Amino acid sequence: MEGIAIIGMAGRFPGAGSVAAFWENLKGGVESITRFDDPELSLKNDGSQRMVNARGILEGAADFDAAFFGIHPREAELMDPQQRVFLECAWEALEHAGYDPARYPGVVGVWAGASLNSYLLYNLCADRDYIARLVGGYQQTGPADFLGNATDFLATRVSYKLNLRGPSMTVQTACSTSLVAVAQACQALLGCQCDLALAGGVSISFPQRRSYPYLEGGMASADGRTRTFDADASGVVFSDGAGCVALKRLADALAEGDQIFAVIRGSAVNNDGAGKASYSAPSPDGQAEVIQLAQALADVPPATVSYVEAHGTATPLGDPIELAGLTQAFRAGGATGHGFCAIGSLKTNVGHLETASGVAALIKTALALHHGQIPPSLHFHAPNPKLGLPGSPFYVNTRLLPWPDSADGTPRRAGVSSFGVGGTNAHAVLEAAPTPEEPAEPSPREGQLFVLSAKSEAALDAASANLARHFDEHPSLDAADAAFTLAMGRAAFSCRRAVAALSLEDAASALKTRDARRVSTQTAARHQPSVAFLFPGQGAQAVNMGTGLYRSEPVFRDSIDRCADLLWSLLDGVDLREVIYPKKGGEATAAAQLGRTRFTQPALFTFGYALARLWISRGVQPAVMLGHSVGEYVAACVAGVFTLEDGLRLVSRRAQLVQNQPGGVMLAVRRSETDLAPLLAAHGADLSLAAVNSPALCVVAGTESAVAAFATLLSDKKVAVRRLQTSHAFHSAMLDPVVEPFARFVRTVPLAPPAIPFVSNVTGRLITDDEATDTQYWARHLRLPVRFADGVGTLLQHAPGSILLELGPGQTLASMARQHPATRDERTVIFSTLQEGRDDAEAALGALGRLWCEGVDIDWPALHGPGRRRVTLPTYPFEKQRYWVEPVKPAPAAASAAASVAPAVLPPMPIASSAPPAPPPARPAGFVPAAADLTADPRAAAARNAWLVPPEAAAAYGDARFGPVLQ
């Protein structure tokens, strides 16, 4: 069969609240069984039976993050904790796999099962009035009670809460439930019923802290330890737990860069039928057949299987039967060797997790394959003599073993068995994940953007701390893969945080310190706010602007290169790249060139255009644009008024015409247009209003002498002024001679109506189609003042709540936009590159992080490019609260009456039969006992033919035809 990849895992186990902690316990040989004293017991011993005070406890079973899943507190209280825990595990398994269910393009299915709902029986139904309401409203009223407590709804609740649209089925086959669920999920994947599957199970019973009666020959351990395959084995300890795995077809997982922990090569399910001693007894033939079928479907020779995770219930009879079935299957498959395959059982560590035992065993085995180590099976000192272990292919592993691939290159392989009361058997054949054929592509980007989100500030802080700690503990993790996994594999909630960093260490440090210059945080992200692009004009240029972007961002670099190639002839053979990015030692010459208008304006157009293409490639589409002077040409080009080629022709011609004019001076004045108007009128044509950048900041331009005199006048009036570093008096009367020549040149360029709205510098309003396609408009634009302040007001009126993003080498426009009264919230103005002390590529990533924190959708696949892989990162830090209904205690009189009727702990109920005893079933056809045949036992004949329990154990049940539960 085609392989099925295990790409994500989640679980809650005794002594381990996560898969990672679970693995550490397994490696260390930790037994996670809780032992407690009588005063702590929920069920008291009346002295009539031997009680064992041991159980595997699931800590926090009553706790749940109801708000995360949108569940009302009262509904959460009435819901079976099994459903609550499994819901959290399902979410964690998807995150562990690196998938956000809301953005996964394929179909996701769910297969899962749970144990008997003892919370309903012990806690809720302790109230007789509740039972009356429940029964009285069955199928008609009280849906929260039924939907939250019937196991039928375990899988479908996951599908509903996570919006999963594939098959959703609750599976129930007793102890084999969760491995059967995995097998069914594999079949659905192979049949293309879904593209990703969640499978698993949960078993939590209440009260958790309780003793159990020991019955000689029964299934429960005599001393609270599970001694699978040991001579002193007396049974199993029952425990609580949950597990869930995320599965995909292997080919898809490899193609999509998933982390693969192990591969399920084959799985099979069958039933014993009637060929066994009783309904609850096991059958070696049934077990052997399901193992053989799984190996055949996997096309795996048994001799290549080097580990088997056994069902391993540690009963004196069940263990020999299981080993007999395994031996039969391996021998039938051609395995002739002895002692080549390790065998163990998770139950020795955590006890029997009942419906969750199969998936827990699968998770253990997948982790062992992934890490190349076989954990020890505990409490094994001498083999049960009935096992026939020396003549079998198996040995019980009792220490942490290295698990390399075989010398001939065969990958590590393992089998996992799970058998259920009632005879439904499941077996899976696993294999180590293949090494990817191609190494991960290196990221061209030196820095990475790491993003986090949560549903509350507290959870966001916890997620940040967890991620920082994970980066510290895993310094060899690929930073680009980690950033990709966070972006693509996590849901985007309203509380968000982003940090641009050059390394994992750098990111961890920033997350710990929460440096506001490095880390963007928003606790109430908006829903897809629009973005407005701002393009600066002359004066914003700088040598080496965008060096980091040119080095690490292919889209930016390709745009710069294309513009430079197109400009080469227009600039008389000067390569603009050598002006912007000079070789070492040539900075002074480049700065002088870049200060000349002929090169300044084409350079600013090129830089703005390259930034626009970069942001658009990341999914940031402008709703409206506003340029300052020559920046409006970039906006018009992006809007499609003219092509890139024609835009470069226009800008270079405009720059050349201006360059040929006499030099002039520009002066920034901290006064409004209204205040300046009478002062300018007194100076005549020598001074012009060149720009209105904010309500209280204007620019005047003119001759050297006129501007100097005006500056002195204003200084005497205590008006703040600042001379700008420009070569000419742009947008002044000094440019009147170039207006008509430029208009003639514009007539040679095709003009089209804008496809994206942008604001006119000339009018301060949205440009009309007629204006954009009017030759005279672009000629007047050269001469008339830049009405930037009016433009900001128009922009914010056209797109209320827009985020203003400056696409230039600084923050000139961002600073001016913040001064506008319509810009009430500083968080809406962002500059995209240079920040003091930071690489511009890192600063641009930081700006992208700010946009995302505000709620802007980002095209993450485009940002990260091909070749990225999903890696294991911390999952969501659920904010759990206790949701619990305490059982109603009976009144003293009622309790006394109840005590007189029955003891506190009832013995197992005898199975009565009015019919005469039936003859035992015939020995299963084709069955071959293990090497140490059971004939050594005095009860050999009965054991061979009927697989009966010892007479003393059967007598306790009142009928020798019914053996104890052995699964």
PDB file of N, CA, C and O in Angstrom, residues 578-602:
ATOM      1  N   GLU A 578      25.414  51.443 -10.304  1.00  0.00           N
ATOM      2  CA  GLU A 578      26.706  51.915  -9.812  1.00  0.00           C
ATOM      3  C   GLU A 578      26.585  53.241  -9.086  1.00  0.00           C
ATOM      4  O   GLU A 578      27.447  53.599  -8.286  1.00  0.00           O
ATOM      5  N   VAL A 579      25.474  53.964  -9.365  1.00  0.00           N
ATOM      6  CA  VAL A 579      25.227  55.217  -8.656  1.00  0.00           C
ATOM      7  C   VAL A 579      24.609  54.940  -7.282  1.00  0.00           C
ATOM      8  O   VAL A 579      25.006  55.532  -6.276  1.00  0.00           O
ATOM      9  N   ILE A 580      23.646  54.010  -7.267  1.00  0.00           N
ATOM     10  CA  ILE A 580      22.963  53.723  -5.997  1.00  0.00           C
ATOM     11  C   ILE A 580      23.818  52.822  -5.114  1.00  0.00           C
ATOM     12  O   ILE A 580      23.908  53.033  -3.895  1.00  0.00           O
ATOM     13  N   TYR A 581      24.446  51.808  -5.721  1.00  0.00           N
ATOM     14  CA  TYR A 581      25.223  50.832  -4.956  1.00  0.00           C
ATOM     15  C   TYR A 581      26.679  50.847  -5.439  1.00  0.00           C
ATOM     16  O   TYR A 581      27.134  49.941  -6.145  1.00  0.00           O
ATOM     17  N   PRO A 582      27.423  51.882  -5.084  1.00  0.00           N
ATOM     18  CA  PRO A 582      28.800  51.990  -5.582  1.00  0.00           C
ATOM     19  C   PRO A 582      29.719  50.957  -4.945  1.00  0.00           C
ATOM     20  O   PRO A 582      29.432  50.431  -3.862  1.00  0.00           O
ATOM     21  N   LYS A 583      30.806  50.699  -5.632  1.00  0.00           N
ATOM     22  CA  LYS A 583      31.815  49.822  -5.054  1.00  0.00           C
ATOM     23  C   LYS A 583      32.491  50.527  -3.887  1.00  0.00           C
ATOM     24  O   LYS A 583      32.437  51.745  -3.742  1.00  0.00           O
ATOM     25  N   LYS A 584      33.103  49.734  -3.026  1.00  0.00           N
ATOM     26  CA  LYS A 584      33.748  50.293  -1.850  1.00  0.00           C
ATOM     27  C   LYS A 584      34.785  51.330  -2.265  1.00  0.00           C
ATOM     28  O   LYS A 584      35.625  51.091  -3.137  1.00  0.00           O
ATOM     29  N   GLY A 585      34.718  52.486  -1.643  1.00  0.00           N
ATOM     30  CA  GLY A 585      35.617  53.582  -1.975  1.00  0.00           C
ATOM     31  C   GLY A 585      35.012  54.574  -2.946  1.00  0.00           C
ATOM     32  O   GLY A 585      35.538  55.676  -3.129  1.00  0.00           O
ATOM     33  N   GLY A 586      33.899  54.173  -3.582  1.00  0.00           N
ATOM     34  CA  GLY A 586      33.279  55.072  -4.563  1.00  0.00           C
ATOM     35  C   GLY A 586      32.065  55.789  -4.047  1.00  0.00           C
ATOM     36  O   GLY A 586      31.304  56.372  -4.833  1.00  0.00           O
ATOM     37  N   GLU A 587      31.855  55.778  -2.723  1.00  0.00           N
ATOM     38  CA  GLU A 587      30.651  56.367  -2.160  1.00  0.00           C
ATOM     39  C   GLU A 587      30.563  57.873  -2.405  1.00  0.00           C
ATOM     40  O   GLU A 587      29.480  58.406  -2.682  1.00  0.00           O
ATOM     41  N   ALA A 588      31.681  58.572  -2.284  1.00  0.00           N
ATOM     42  CA  ALA A 588      31.649  60.035  -2.437  1.00  0.00           C
ATOM     43  C   ALA A 588      31.261  60.422  -3.855  1.00  0.00           C
ATOM     44  O   ALA A 588      30.436  61.317  -4.078  1.00  0.00           O
ATOM     45  N   THR A 589      31.840  59.744  -4.822  1.00  0.00           N
ATOM     46  CA  THR A 589      31.503  60.030  -6.220  1.00  0.00           C
ATOM     47  C   THR A 589      30.044  59.717  -6.501  1.00  0.00           C
ATOM     48  O   THR A 589      29.336  60.480  -7.180  1.00  0.00           O
ATOM     49  N   ALA A 590      29.592  58.580  -5.972  1.00  0.00           N
ATOM     50  CA  ALA A 590      28.196  58.198  -6.179  1.00  0.00           C
ATOM     51  C   ALA A 590      27.257  59.211  -5.540  1.00  0.00           C
ATOM     52  O   ALA A 590      26.215  59.560  -6.105  1.00  0.00           O
ATOM     53  N   ALA A 591      27.621  59.712  -4.350  1.00  0.00           N
ATOM     54  CA  ALA A 591      26.769  60.682  -3.670  1.00  0.00           C
ATOM     55  C   ALA A 591      26.659  61.960  -4.487  1.00  0.00           C
ATOM     56  O   ALA A 591      25.580  62.581  -4.579  1.00  0.00           O
ATOM     57  N   ALA A 592      27.766  62.373  -5.093  1.00  0.00           N
ATOM     58  CA  ALA A 592      27.736  63.578  -5.925  1.00  0.00           C
ATOM     59  C   ALA A 592      26.830  63.371  -7.134  1.00  0.00           C
ATOM     60  O   ALA A 592      26.053  64.248  -7.511  1.00  0.00           O
ATOM     61  N   GLN A 593      26.939  62.196  -7.763  1.00  0.00           N
ATOM     62  CA  GLN A 593      26.069  61.901  -8.902  1.00  0.00           C
ATOM     63  C   GLN A 593      24.604  61.855  -8.489  1.00  0.00           C
ATOM     64  O   GLN A 593      23.730  62.400  -9.161  1.00  0.00           O
ATOM     65  N   LEU A 594      24.347  61.174  -7.365  1.00  0.00           N
ATOM     66  CA  LEU A 594      22.968  61.009  -6.918  1.00  0.00           C
ATOM     67  C   LEU A 594      22.359  62.351  -6.515  1.00  0.00           C
ATOM     68  O   LEU A 594      21.135  62.510  -6.508  1.00  0.00           O
ATOM     69  N   GLY A 595      23.195  63.331  -6.206  1.00  0.00           N
ATOM     70  CA  GLY A 595      22.702  64.661  -5.867  1.00  0.00           C
ATOM     71  C   GLY A 595      22.290  65.466  -7.078  1.00  0.00           C
ATOM     72  O   GLY A 595      21.690  66.534  -6.926  1.00  0.00           O
ATOM     73  N   ARG A 596      22.623  65.002  -8.267  1.00  0.00           N
ATOM     74  CA  ARG A 596      22.238  65.691  -9.495  1.00  0.00           C
ATOM     75  C   ARG A 596      20.846  65.221  -9.911  1.00  0.00           C
ATOM     76  O   ARG A 596      20.569  64.024  -9.982  1.00  0.00           O
ATOM     77  N   THR A 597      19.976  66.172 -10.201  1.00  0.00           N
ATOM     78  CA  THR A 597      18.579  65.862 -10.509  1.00  0.00           C
ATOM     79  C   THR A 597      18.449  64.838 -11.624  1.00  0.00           C
ATOM     80  O   THR A 597      17.544  63.990 -11.608  1.00  0.00           O
ATOM     81  N   ARG A 598      19.361  64.908 -12.597  1.00  0.00           N
ATOM     82  CA  ARG A 598      19.277  63.979 -13.728  1.00  0.00           C
ATOM     83  C   ARG A 598      19.304  62.523 -13.264  1.00  0.00           C
ATOM     84  O   ARG A 598      18.693  61.655 -13.888  1.00  0.00           O
ATOM     85  N   PHE A 599      20.044  62.251 -12.184  1.00  0.00           N
ATOM     86  CA  PHE A 599      20.117  60.890 -11.663  1.00  0.00           C
ATOM     87  C   PHE A 599      19.180  60.679 -10.457  1.00  0.00           C
ATOM     88  O   PHE A 599      18.711  59.568 -10.219  1.00  0.00           O
ATOM     89  N   THR A 600      18.922  61.773  -9.717  1.00  0.00           N
ATOM     90  CA  THR A 600      18.108  61.642  -8.509  1.00  0.00           C
ATOM     91  C   THR A 600      16.719  61.125  -8.824  1.00  0.00           C
ATOM     92  O   THR A 600      16.232  60.164  -8.201  1.00  0.00           O
ATOM     93  N   GLN A 601      16.069  61.788  -9.789  1.00  0.00           N
ATOM     94  CA  GLN A 601      14.675  61.430 -10.045  1.00  0.00           C
ATOM     95  C   GLN A 601      14.522  60.033 -10.645  1.00  0.00           C
ATOM     96  O   GLN A 601      13.658  59.263 -10.188  1.00  0.00           O
ATOM     97  N   PRO A 602      15.329  59.610 -11.613  1.00  0.00           N
ATOM     98  CA  PRO A 602      15.233  58.213 -12.063  1.00  0.00           C
ATOM     99  C   PRO A 602      15.548  57.210 -10.946  1.00  0.00           C
ATOM    100  O   PRO A 602      14.945  56.135 -10.875  1.00  0.00           O
TER     101      PRO A 602
END
